[in-house]
PDB file of C-alpha atoms and ligand atoms in Angstrom:
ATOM      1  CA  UNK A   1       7.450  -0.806  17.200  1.00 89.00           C
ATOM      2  CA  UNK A   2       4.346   0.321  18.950  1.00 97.00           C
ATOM      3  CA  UNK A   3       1.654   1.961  17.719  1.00 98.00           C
ATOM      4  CA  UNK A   4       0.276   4.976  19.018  1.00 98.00           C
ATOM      5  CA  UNK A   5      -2.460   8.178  18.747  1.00 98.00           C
ATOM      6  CA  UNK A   6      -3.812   9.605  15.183  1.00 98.00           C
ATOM      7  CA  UNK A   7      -2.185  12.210  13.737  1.00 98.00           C
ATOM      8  CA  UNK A   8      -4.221  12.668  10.990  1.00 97.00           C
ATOM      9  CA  UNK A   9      -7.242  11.210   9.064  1.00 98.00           C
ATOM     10  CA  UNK A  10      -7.579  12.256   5.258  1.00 96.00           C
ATOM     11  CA  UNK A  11     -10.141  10.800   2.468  1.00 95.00           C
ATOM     12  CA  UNK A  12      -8.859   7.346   2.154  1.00 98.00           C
ATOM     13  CA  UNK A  13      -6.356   6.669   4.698  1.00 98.00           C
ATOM     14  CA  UNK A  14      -5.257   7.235   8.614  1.00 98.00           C
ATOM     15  CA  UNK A  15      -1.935   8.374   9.869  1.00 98.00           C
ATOM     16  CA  UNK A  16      -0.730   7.259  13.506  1.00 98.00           C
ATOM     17  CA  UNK A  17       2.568   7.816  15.526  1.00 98.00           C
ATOM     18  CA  UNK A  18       4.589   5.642  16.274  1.00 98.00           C
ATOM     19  CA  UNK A  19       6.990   5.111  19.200  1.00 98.00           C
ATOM     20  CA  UNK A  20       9.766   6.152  16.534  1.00 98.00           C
ATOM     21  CA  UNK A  21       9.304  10.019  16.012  1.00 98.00           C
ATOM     22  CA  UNK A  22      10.741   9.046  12.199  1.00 98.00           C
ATOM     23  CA  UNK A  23       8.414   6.662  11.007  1.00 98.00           C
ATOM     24  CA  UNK A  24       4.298   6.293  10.787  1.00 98.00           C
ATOM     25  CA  UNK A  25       1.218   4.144  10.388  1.00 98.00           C
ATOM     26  CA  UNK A  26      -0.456   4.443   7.326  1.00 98.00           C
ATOM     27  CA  UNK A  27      -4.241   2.662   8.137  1.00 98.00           C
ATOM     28  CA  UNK A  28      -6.085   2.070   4.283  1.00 99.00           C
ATOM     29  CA  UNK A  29      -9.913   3.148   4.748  1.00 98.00           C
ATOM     30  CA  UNK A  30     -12.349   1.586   2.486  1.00 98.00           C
ATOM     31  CA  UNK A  31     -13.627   5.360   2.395  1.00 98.00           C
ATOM     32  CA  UNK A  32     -14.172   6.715  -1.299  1.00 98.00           C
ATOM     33  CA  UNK A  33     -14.402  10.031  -2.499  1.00 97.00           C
ATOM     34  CA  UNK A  34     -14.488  11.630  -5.734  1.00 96.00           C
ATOM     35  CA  UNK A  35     -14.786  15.223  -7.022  1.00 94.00           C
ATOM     36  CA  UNK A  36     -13.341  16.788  -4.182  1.00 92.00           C
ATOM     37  CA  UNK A  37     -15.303  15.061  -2.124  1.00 92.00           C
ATOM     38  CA  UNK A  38     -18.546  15.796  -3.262  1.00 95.00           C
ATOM     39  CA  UNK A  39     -19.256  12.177  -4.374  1.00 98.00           C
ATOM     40  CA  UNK A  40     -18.551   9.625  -1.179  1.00 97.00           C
ATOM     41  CA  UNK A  41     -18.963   6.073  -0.579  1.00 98.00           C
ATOM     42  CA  UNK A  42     -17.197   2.936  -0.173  1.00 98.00           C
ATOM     43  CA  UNK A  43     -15.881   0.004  -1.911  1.00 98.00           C
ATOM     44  CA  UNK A  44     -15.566  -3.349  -0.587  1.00 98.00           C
ATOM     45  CA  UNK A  45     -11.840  -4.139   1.130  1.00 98.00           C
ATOM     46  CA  UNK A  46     -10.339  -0.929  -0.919  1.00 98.00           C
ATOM     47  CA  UNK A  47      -7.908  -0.450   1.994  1.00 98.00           C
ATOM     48  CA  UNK A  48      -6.894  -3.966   1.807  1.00 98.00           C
ATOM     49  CA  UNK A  49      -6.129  -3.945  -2.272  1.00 98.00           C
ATOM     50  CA  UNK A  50      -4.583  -0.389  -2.348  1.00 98.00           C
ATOM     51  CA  UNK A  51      -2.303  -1.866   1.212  1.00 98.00           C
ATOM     52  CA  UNK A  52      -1.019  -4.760  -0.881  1.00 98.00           C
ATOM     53  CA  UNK A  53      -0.691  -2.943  -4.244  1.00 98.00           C
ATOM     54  CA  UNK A  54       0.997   0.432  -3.031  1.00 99.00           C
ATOM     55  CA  UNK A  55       3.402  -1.868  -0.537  1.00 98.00           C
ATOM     56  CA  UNK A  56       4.099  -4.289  -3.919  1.00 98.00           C
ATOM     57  CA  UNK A  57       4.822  -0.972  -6.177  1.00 99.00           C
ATOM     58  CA  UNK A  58       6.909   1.040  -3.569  1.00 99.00           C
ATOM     59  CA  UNK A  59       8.833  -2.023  -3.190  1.00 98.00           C
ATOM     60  CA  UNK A  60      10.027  -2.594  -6.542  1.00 98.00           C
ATOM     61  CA  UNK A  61      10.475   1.313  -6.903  1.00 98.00           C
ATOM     62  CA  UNK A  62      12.767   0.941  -4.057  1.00 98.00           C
ATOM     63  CA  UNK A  63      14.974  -2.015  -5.328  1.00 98.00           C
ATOM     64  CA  UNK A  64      15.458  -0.128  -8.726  1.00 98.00           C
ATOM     65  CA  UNK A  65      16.798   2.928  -6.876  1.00 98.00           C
ATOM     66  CA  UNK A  66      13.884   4.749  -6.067  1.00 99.00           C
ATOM     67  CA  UNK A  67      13.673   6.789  -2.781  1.00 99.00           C
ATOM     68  CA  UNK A  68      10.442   6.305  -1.051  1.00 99.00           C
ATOM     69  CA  UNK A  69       8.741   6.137   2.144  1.00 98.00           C
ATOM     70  CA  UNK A  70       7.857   2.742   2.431  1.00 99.00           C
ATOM     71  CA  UNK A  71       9.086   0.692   5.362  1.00 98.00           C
ATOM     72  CA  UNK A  72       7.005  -2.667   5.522  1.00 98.00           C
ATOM     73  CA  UNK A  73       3.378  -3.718   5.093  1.00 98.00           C
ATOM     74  CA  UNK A  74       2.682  -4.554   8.333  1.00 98.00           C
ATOM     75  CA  UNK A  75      -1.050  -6.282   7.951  1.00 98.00           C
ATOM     76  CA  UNK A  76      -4.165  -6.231   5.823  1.00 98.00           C
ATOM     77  CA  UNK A  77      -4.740  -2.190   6.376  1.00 98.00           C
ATOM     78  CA  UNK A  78      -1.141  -0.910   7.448  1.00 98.00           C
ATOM     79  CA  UNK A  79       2.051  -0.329   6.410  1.00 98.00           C
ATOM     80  CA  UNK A  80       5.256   1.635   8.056  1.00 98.00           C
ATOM     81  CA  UNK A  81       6.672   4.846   6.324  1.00 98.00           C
ATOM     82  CA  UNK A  82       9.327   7.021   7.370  1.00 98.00           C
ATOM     83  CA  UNK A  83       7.683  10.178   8.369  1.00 98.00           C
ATOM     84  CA  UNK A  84       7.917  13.306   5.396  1.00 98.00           C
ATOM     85  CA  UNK A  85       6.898  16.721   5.311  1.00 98.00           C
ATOM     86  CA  UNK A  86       4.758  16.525   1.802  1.00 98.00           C
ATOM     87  CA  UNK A  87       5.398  18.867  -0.825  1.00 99.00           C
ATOM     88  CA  UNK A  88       2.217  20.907  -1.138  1.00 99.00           C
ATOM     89  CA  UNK A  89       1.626  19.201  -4.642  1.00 99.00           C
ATOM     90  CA  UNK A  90      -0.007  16.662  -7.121  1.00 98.00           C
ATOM     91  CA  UNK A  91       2.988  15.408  -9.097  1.00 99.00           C
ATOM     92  CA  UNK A  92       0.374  14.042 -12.288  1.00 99.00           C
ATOM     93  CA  UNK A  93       1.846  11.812 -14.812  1.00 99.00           C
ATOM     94  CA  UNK A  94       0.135  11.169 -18.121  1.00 99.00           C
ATOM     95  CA  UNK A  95       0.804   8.497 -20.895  1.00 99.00           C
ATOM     96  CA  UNK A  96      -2.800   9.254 -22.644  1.00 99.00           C
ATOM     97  CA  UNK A  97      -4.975  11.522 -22.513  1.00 99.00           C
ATOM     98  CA  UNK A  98      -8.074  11.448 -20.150  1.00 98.00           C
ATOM     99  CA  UNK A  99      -9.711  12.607 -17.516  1.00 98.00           C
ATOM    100  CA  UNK A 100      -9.100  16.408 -16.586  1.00 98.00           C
ATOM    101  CA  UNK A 101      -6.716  16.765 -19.503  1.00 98.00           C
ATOM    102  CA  UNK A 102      -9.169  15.947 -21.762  1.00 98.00           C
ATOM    103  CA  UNK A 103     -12.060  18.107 -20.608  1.00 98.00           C
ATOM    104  CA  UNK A 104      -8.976  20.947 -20.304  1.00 98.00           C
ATOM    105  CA  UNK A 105      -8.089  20.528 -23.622  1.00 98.00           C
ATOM    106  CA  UNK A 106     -10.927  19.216 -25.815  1.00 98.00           C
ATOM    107  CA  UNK A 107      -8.985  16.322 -26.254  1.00 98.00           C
ATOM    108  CA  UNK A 108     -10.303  12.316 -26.765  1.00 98.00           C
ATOM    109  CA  UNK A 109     -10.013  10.198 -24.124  1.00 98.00           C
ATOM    110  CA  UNK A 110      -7.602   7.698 -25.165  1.00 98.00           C
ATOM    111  CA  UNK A 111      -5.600   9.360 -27.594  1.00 98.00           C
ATOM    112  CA  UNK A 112      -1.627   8.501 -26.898  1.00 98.00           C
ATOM    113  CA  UNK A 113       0.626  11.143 -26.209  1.00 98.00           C
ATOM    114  CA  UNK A 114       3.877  11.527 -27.726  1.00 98.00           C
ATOM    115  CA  UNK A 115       6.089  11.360 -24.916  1.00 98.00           C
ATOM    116  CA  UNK A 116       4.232  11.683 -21.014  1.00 98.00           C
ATOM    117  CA  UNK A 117       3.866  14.735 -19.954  1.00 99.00           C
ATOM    118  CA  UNK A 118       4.077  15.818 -16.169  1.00 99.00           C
ATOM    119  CA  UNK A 119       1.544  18.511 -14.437  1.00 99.00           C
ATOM    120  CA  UNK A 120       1.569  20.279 -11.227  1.00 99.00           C
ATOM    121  CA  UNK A 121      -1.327  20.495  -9.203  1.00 98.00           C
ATOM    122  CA  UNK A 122      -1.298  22.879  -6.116  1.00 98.00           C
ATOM    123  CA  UNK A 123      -2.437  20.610  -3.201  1.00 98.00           C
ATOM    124  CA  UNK A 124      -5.597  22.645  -1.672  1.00 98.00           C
ATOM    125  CA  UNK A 125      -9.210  21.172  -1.363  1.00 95.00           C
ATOM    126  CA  UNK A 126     -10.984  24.836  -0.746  1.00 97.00           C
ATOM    127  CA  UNK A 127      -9.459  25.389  -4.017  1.00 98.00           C
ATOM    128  CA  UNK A 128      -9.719  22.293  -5.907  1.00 97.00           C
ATOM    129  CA  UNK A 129      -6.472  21.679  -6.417  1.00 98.00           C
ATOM    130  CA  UNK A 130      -5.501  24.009  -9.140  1.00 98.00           C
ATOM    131  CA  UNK A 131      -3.293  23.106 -11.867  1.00 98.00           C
ATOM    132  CA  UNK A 132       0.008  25.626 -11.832  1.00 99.00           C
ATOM    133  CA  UNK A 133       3.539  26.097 -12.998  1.00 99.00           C
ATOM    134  CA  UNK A 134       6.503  25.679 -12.085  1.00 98.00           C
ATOM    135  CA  UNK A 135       6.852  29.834 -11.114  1.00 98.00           C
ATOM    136  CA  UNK A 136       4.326  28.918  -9.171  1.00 98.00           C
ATOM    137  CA  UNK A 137       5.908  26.898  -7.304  1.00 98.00           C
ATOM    138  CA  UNK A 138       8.513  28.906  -6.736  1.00 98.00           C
ATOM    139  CA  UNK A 139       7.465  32.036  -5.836  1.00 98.00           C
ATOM    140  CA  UNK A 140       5.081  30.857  -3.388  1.00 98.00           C
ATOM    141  CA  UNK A 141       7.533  28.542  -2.022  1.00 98.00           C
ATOM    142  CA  UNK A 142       5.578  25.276  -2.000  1.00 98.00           C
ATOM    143  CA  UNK A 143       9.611  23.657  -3.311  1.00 98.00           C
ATOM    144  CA  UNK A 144      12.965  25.007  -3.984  1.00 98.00           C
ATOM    145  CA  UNK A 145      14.384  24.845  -8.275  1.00 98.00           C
ATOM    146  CA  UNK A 146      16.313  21.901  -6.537  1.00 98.00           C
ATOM    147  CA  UNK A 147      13.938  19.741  -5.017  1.00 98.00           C
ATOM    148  CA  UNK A 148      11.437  20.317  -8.236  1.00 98.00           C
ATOM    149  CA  UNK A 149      14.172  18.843 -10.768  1.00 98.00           C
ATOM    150  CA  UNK A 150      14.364  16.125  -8.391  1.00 98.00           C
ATOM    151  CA  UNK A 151      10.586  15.260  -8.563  1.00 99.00           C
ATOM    152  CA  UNK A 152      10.328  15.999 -12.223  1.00 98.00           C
ATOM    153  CA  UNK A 153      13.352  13.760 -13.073  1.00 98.00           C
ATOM    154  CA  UNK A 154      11.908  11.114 -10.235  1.00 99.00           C
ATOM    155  CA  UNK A 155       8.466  10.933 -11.883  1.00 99.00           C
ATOM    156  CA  UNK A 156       9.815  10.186 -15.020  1.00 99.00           C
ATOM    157  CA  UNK A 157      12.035   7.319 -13.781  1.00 99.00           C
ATOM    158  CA  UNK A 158       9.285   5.855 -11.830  1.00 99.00           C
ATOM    159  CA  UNK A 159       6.720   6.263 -15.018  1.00 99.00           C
ATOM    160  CA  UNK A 160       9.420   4.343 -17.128  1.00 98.00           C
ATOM    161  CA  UNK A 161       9.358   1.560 -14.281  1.00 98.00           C
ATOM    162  CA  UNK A 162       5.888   1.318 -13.993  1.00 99.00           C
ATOM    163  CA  UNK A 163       4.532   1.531 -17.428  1.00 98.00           C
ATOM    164  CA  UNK A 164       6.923  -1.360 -18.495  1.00 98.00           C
ATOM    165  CA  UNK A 165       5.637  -3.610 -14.882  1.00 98.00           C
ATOM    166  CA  UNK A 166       1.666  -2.557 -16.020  1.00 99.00           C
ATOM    167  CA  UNK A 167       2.327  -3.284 -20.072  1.00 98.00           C
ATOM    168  CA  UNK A 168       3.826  -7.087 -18.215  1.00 98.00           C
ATOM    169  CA  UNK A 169       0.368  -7.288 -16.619  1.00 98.00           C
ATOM    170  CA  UNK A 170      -1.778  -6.401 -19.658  1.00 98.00           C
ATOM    171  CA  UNK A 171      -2.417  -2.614 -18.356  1.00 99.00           C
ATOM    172  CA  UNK A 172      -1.955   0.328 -20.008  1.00 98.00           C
ATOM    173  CA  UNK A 173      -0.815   2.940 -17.169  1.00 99.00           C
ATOM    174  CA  UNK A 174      -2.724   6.130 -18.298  1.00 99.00           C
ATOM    175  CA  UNK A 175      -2.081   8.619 -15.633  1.00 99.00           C
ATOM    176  CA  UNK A 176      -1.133   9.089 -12.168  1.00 99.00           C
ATOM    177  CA  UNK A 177      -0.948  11.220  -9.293  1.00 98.00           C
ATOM    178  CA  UNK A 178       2.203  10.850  -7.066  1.00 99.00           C
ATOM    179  CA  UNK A 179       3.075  13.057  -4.243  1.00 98.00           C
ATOM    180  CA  UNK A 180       6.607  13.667  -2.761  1.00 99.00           C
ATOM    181  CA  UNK A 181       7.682  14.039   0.913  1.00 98.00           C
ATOM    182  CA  UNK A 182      11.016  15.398   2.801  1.00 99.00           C
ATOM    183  CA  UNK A 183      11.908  12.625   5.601  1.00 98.00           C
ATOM    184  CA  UNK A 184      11.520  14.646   8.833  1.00 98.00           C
ATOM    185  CA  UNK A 185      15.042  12.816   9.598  1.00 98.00           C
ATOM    186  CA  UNK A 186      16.458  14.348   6.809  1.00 98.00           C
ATOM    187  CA  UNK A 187      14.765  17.271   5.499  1.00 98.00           C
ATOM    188  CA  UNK A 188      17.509  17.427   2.313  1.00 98.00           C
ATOM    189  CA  UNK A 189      15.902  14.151   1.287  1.00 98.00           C
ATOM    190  CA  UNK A 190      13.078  13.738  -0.865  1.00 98.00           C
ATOM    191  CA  UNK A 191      11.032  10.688  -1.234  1.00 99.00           C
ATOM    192  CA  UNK A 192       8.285   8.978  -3.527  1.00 99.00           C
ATOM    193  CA  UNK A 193       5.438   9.246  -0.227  1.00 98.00           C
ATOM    194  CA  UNK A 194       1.707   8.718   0.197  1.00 98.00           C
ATOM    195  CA  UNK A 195       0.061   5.434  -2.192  1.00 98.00           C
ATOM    196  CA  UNK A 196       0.250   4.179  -6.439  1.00 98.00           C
ATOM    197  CA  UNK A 197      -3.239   2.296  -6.269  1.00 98.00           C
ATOM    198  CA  UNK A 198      -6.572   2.231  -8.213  1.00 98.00           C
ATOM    199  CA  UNK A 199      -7.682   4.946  -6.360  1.00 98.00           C
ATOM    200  CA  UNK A 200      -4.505   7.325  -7.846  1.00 98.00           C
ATOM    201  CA  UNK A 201      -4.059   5.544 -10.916  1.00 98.00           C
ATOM    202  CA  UNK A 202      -5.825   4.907 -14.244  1.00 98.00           C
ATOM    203  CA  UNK A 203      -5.487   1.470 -15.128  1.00 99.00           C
ATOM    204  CA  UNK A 204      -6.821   0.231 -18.532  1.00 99.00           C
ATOM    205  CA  UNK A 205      -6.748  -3.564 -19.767  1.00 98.00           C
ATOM    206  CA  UNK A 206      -4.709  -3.587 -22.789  1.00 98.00           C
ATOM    207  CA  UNK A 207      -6.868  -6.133 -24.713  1.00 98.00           C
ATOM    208  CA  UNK A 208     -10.632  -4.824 -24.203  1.00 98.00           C
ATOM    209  CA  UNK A 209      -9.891  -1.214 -22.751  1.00 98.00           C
ATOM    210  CA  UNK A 210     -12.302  -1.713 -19.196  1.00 98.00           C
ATOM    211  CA  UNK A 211     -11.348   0.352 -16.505  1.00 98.00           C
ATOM    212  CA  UNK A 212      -9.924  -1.119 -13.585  1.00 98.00           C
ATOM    213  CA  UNK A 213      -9.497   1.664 -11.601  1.00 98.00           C
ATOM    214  CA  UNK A 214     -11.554   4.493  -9.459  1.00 98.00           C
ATOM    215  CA  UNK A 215     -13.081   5.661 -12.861  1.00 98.00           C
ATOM    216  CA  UNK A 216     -15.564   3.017 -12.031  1.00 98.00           C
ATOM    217  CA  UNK A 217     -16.755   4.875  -8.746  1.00 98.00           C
ATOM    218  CA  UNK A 218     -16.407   8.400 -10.068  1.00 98.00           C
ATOM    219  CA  UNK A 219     -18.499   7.348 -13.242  1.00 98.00           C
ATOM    220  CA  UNK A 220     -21.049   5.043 -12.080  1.00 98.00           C
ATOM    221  CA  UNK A 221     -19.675   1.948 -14.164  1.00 98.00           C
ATOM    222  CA  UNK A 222     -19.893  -1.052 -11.206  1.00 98.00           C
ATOM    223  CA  UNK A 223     -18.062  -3.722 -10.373  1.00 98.00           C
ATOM    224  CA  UNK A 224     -15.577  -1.337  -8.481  1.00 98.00           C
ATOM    225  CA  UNK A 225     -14.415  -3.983  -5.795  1.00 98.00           C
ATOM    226  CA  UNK A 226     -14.405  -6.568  -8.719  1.00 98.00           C
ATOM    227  CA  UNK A 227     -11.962  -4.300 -11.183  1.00 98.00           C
ATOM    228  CA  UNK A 228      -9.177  -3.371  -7.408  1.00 98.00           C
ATOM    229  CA  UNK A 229      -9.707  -6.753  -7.242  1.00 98.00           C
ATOM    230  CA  UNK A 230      -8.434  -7.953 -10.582  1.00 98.00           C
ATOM    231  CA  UNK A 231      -5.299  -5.256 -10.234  1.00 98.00           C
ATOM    232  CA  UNK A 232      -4.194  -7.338  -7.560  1.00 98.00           C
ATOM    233  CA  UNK A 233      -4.636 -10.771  -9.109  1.00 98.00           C
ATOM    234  CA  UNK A 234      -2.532  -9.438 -12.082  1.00 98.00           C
ATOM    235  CA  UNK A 235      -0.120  -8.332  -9.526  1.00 98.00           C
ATOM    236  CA  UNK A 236       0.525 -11.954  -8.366  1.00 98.00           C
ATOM    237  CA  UNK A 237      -1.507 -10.396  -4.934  1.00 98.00           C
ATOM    238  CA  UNK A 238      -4.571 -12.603  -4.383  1.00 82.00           C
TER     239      UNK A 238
HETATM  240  N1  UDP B 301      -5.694  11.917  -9.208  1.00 51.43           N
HETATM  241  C1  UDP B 301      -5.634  11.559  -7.858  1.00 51.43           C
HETATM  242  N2  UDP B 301      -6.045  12.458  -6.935  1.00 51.43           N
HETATM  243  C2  UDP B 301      -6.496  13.684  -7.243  1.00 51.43           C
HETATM  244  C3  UDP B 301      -6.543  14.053  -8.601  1.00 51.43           C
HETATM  245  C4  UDP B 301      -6.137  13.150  -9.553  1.00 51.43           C
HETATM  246  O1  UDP B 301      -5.223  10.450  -7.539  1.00 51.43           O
HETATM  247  O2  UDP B 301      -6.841  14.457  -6.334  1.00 51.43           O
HETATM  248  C5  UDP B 301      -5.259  10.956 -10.229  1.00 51.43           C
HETATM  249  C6  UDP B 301      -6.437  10.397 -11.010  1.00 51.43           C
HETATM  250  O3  UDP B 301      -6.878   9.182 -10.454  1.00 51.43           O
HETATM  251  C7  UDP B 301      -5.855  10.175 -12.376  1.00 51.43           C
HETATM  252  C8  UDP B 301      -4.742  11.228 -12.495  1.00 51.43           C
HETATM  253  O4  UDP B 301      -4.446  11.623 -11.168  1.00 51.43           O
HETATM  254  O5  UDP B 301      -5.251   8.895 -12.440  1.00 51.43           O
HETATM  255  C9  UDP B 301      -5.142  12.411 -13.319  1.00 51.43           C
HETATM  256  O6  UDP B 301      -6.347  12.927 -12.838  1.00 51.43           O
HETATM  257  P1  UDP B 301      -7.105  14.093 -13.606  1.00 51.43           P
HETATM  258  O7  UDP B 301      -6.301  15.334 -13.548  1.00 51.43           O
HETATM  259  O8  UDP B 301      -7.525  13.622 -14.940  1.00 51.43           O
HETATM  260  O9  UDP B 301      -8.306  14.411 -12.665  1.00 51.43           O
HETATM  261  P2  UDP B 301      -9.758  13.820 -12.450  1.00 51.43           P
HETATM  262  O10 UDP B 301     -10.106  12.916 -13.542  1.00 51.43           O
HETATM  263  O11 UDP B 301      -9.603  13.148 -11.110  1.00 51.43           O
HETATM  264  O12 UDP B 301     -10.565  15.070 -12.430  1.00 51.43           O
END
């Protein structure tokens, strides 16, 4: 496989061709940005964690029976996907309440939910990403009533996968953004695409409660590096 010209740069990672018009380079930055990118900077080997931790959740999504892009890790910053058309949407999962849905809601941060609930968000930086329904979805075609059951019922499998592999690992998996793709080779198909890392996650120790996830950057907390870091090592990673 040979690599070849950039496609596309985003906030936090790289995209580049490959000889294979079905499959990609996805090149980690350590690039952070928070609020839409309002707030930037950088933390200290991000792409490196968020390379091994993605590569180490998409592959055990995969051997349970998850589709995803993931090919391969193929060094410290890159990994091979199969190349996806991405569903024009933030597939959020929650387990507790925080962030956004608190401020939404008036809600505590913290407080459990009852069973996780799932929320759209219309992928759009000029409009910052605004949450919307599933009508939404539909009438402006972003996905068809098939392809949405399959993401709903996906992120739900994956969310029972993962909380059970964070709760091993003393983390309690909050929330999550996950977006979906449809393989260029087979448009039919979707597939779990783009990253699960501390930079889409919110990963809380089970014991004391410390972040150890991008909450660190967006909120001024420190240690940022230090809390990726310890993800990893949990992981087995490091
Ligand atoms: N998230 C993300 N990218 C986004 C928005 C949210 O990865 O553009 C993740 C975020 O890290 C958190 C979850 O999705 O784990 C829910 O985020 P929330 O809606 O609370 O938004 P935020 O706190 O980022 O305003």
């Amino acid at each position: 496989m040979e690599k070849r010209e950039k496609m596309y740069e985003g906030k936090a990672k790289v995209l580049f061709a490959t000889d294979d018009e079905h499959q990609v380079i996805q090149y980690f930055k350590d690039d952070a940005t928070a609020f839409n990118g309002v707030k930037r900077g950088s933390i200290e080997d991000k792409g490196v964690v968020n390379n091994l931790v993605s590569s180490r959740l998409m592959e055990i999504l995969g051997l349970v029976g998850i589709p995803t892009h993931f090919i391969s890790r193929l060094n410290e910053r890159e990994q091979l996907v199969r190349r996806v058309d991405i569903v024009p949407l933030e597939v959020v999962v929650r387990n507790v309440v925080a962030g956004s849905m608190a401020k939404r809601l008036g809600r505590e941060e913290g407080e459990p939910l009852v069973r996780p609930v799932v929320e759209l968000y219309y992928k759009a930086d000029k409009l910052d990403d605004p949450l919307v329904t599933l009508d939404h979805v539909e009438v402006f075609g972003w996905a068809d009533d098939h392809e949405m059951s399959t993401i709903i019922e996906l992120a739900h499998r994956i969310n029972d996968i993962l909380l059970g592999f964070f709760a091993n690992i003393g983390i309690r998996l909050v929330d999550y953004k996950l977006e979906f793709g449809r393989l260029i080779q087979s448009p039919h198909t979707l597939v779990l695409a783009d990253e699960i890392s501390p930079d889409s996650c919110r990963l809380w120790d089970m014991k004391t409660g410390e972040k150890l996830d991008k909450d660190r950057f967006r909120r001024d907390l420190g240690g940022v590096a230090e809390a990726y870091r310890e993800v990893a090592r949990r992981m087995g990673l490091s």
